[in-house]
Coordinates of C-alpha atoms in Angstrom, one line a residue:
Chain A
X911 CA -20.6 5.5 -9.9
X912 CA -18.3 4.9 -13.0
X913 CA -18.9 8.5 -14.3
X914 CA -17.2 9.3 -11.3
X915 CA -14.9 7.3 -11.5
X916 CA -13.7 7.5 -15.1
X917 CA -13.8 11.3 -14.8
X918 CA -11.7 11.0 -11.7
X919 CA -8.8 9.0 -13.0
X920 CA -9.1 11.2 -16.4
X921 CA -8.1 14.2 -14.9
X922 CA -4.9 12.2 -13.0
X923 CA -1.2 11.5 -13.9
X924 CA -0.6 7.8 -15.2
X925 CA 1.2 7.6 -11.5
X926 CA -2.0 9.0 -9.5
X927 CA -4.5 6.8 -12.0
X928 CA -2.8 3.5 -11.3
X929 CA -2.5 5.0 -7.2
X930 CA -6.3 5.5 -7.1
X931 CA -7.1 2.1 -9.1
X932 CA -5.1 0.5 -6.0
X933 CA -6.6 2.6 -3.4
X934 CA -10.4 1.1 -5.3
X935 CA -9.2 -2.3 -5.7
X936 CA -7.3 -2.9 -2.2
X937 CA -10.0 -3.3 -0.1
X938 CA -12.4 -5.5 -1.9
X939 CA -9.0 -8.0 -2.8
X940 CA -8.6 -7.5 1.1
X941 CA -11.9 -9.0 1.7
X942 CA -11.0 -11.8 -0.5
X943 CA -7.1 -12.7 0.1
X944 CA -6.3 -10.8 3.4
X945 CA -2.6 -11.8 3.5
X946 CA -1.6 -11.3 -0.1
X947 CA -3.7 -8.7 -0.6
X948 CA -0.9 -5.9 -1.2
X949 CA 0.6 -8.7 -3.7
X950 CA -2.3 -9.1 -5.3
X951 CA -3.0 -5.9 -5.8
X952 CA 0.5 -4.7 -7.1
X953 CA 0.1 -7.7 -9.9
X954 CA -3.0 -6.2 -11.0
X955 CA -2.0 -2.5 -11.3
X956 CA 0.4 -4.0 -14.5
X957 CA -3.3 -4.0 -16.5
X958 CA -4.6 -1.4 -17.9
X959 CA -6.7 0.8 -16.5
X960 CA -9.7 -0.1 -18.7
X961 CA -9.3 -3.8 -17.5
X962 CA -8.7 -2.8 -14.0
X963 CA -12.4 -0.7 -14.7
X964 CA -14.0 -3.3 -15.8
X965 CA -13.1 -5.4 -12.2
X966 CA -14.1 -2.9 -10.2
X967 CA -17.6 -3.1 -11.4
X968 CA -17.8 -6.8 -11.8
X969 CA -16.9 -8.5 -8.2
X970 CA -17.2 -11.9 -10.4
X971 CA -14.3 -10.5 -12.7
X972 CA -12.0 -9.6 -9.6
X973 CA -12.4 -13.0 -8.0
X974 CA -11.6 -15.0 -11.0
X975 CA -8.4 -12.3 -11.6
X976 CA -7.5 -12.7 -7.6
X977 CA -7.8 -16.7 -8.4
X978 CA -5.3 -16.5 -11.0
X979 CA -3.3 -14.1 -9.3
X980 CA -2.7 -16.4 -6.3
X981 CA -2.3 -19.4 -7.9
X982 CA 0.9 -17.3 -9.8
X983 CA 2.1 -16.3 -6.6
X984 CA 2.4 -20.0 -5.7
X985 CA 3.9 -21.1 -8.6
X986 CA 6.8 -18.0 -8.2
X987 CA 7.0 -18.9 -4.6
X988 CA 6.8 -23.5 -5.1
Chain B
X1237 CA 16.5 -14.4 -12.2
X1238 CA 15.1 -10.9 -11.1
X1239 CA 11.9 -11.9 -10.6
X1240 CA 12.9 -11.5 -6.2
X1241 CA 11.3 -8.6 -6.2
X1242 CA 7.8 -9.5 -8.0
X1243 CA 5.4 -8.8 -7.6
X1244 CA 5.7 -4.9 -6.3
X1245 CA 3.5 -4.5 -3.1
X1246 CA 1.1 -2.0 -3.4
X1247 CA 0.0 -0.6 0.5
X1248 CA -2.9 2.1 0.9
X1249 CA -2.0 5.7 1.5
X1250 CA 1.8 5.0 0.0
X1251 CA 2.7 6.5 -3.4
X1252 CA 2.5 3.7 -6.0
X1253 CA 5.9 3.1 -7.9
X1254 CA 5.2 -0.1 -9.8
X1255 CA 5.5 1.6 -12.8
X1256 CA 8.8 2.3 -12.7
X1257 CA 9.9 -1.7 -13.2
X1258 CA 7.8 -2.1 -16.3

Protein backbone atom coordinates (compact mmCIF):
# COMPACT_ATOMS: atom_id res chain seq x y z
CA UNK A 1 0.00 0.00 0.00
CA UNK A 2 1.30 3.64 -0.18
CA UNK A 3 1.77 3.98 3.66
CA UNK A 4 4.16 1.44 3.01
CA UNK A 5 5.61 2.62 0.54
CA UNK A 6 6.10 6.33 1.42
CA UNK A 7 7.36 5.16 4.89
CA UNK A 8 9.77 2.91 3.10
CA UNK A 9 11.49 5.35 0.81
CA UNK A 10 11.38 7.93 3.95
CA UNK A 11 13.56 6.11 5.90
CA UNK A 12 16.19 5.69 2.65
CA UNK A 13 19.20 7.58 1.19
CA UNK A 14 18.21 9.81 -1.94
CA UNK A 15 20.49 6.79 -3.75
CA UNK A 16 18.43 3.77 -2.09
CA UNK A 17 14.89 5.95 -2.72
CA UNK A 18 15.42 6.46 -6.40
CA UNK A 19 16.98 2.36 -6.27
CA UNK A 20 13.64 1.13 -4.81
CA UNK A 21 11.39 3.56 -7.08
CA UNK A 22 13.28 1.50 -9.99
CA UNK A 23 13.07 -1.78 -8.46
CA UNK A 24 8.67 -0.65 -8.18
CA UNK A 25 8.55 0.74 -11.48
CA UNK A 26 10.81 -1.88 -13.59
CA UNK A 27 8.54 -4.53 -13.83
CA UNK A 28 5.19 -2.94 -14.60
CA UNK A 29 7.35 -0.68 -17.58
CA UNK A 30 8.58 -4.37 -18.46
CA UNK A 31 5.14 -5.48 -19.03
CA UNK A 32 4.61 -2.55 -21.15
CA UNK A 33 7.99 -1.95 -23.26
CA UNK A 34 10.02 -5.21 -22.76
CA UNK A 35 13.04 -4.12 -24.77
CA UNK A 36 13.52 -0.59 -23.49
CA UNK A 37 12.42 -1.18 -20.37
CA UNK A 38 15.83 -0.43 -18.48
CA UNK A 39 15.75 2.88 -20.65
CA UNK A 40 12.71 3.73 -19.77
CA UNK A 41 13.08 3.30 -16.56
CA UNK A 42 16.44 5.17 -16.05
CA UNK A 43 14.54 8.36 -17.90
CA UNK A 44 11.98 8.20 -15.28
CA UNK A 45 14.12 7.99 -12.10
CA UNK A 46 15.21 11.96 -13.24
CA UNK A 47 11.50 12.87 -11.66
CA UNK A 48 10.94 13.30 -8.49
CA UNK A 49 9.98 10.94 -6.27
CA UNK A 50 6.51 12.41 -5.55
CA UNK A 51 5.86 12.15 -9.43
CA UNK A 52 7.34 8.77 -9.66
CA UNK A 53 4.57 8.01 -6.55
CA UNK A 54 1.98 9.19 -8.16
CA UNK A 55 2.73 6.56 -11.37
CA UNK A 56 3.03 3.85 -9.31
CA UNK A 57 -0.42 4.09 -8.18
CA UNK A 58 -2.02 5.20 -11.45
CA UNK A 59 -1.12 2.47 -14.27
CA UNK A 60 -2.96 5.10 -16.62
CA UNK A 61 -0.16 7.77 -15.58
CA UNK A 62 2.82 5.27 -16.23
CA UNK A 63 1.49 4.40 -19.75
CA UNK A 64 1.06 7.84 -20.93
CA UNK A 65 4.79 8.72 -19.13
CA UNK A 66 6.21 5.24 -20.89
CA UNK A 67 4.45 6.77 -24.28
CA UNK A 68 6.40 9.83 -24.05
CA UNK A 69 9.36 8.29 -22.92
CA UNK A 70 9.67 6.05 -26.07
CA UNK A 71 8.72 8.39 -28.46
CA UNK A 72 12.01 10.58 -26.88
CA UNK A 73 14.05 7.59 -27.24
CA UNK A 74 13.19 7.61 -30.96
CA UNK A 75 13.66 11.04 -31.52
CA UNK A 76 17.51 10.70 -29.65
CA UNK A 77 18.00 7.58 -31.63
CA UNK A 78 16.16 8.99 -35.59
CA UNK B 1 27.00 16.26 -27.95
CA UNK B 2 27.05 14.12 -24.73
CA UNK B 3 23.88 12.99 -24.82
CA UNK B 4 25.72 9.11 -26.03
CA UNK B 5 25.21 7.98 -22.95
CA UNK B 6 21.40 8.99 -22.19
CA UNK B 7 19.44 7.77 -21.00
CA UNK B 8 21.35 5.85 -17.88
CA UNK B 9 20.01 2.16 -17.82
CA UNK B 10 18.58 1.26 -14.82
CA UNK B 11 18.80 -2.98 -14.36
CA UNK B 12 17.09 -4.75 -11.16
CA UNK B 13 19.27 -5.79 -8.27
CA UNK B 14 22.26 -3.25 -9.60
CA UNK B 15 22.91 -0.11 -7.50
CA UNK B 16 21.35 2.81 -9.26
CA UNK B 17 24.01 5.65 -10.18
CA UNK B 18 21.84 7.91 -12.37
CA UNK B 19 22.21 10.47 -10.02
CA UNK B 20 25.54 11.10 -10.34
CA UNK B 21 25.08 12.75 -14.16
CA UNK B 22 22.43 15.17 -13.09
Amino acid sequence: GRCLIASTLASASPEDQKKMLGEWLFPLIQALQPTLASKITGMLLEMDNSELLLLLESPESLCYKVDEAVAVLEACQA
Amino acid sequence: GSSINWPPEFHPGVPWKGLQNI
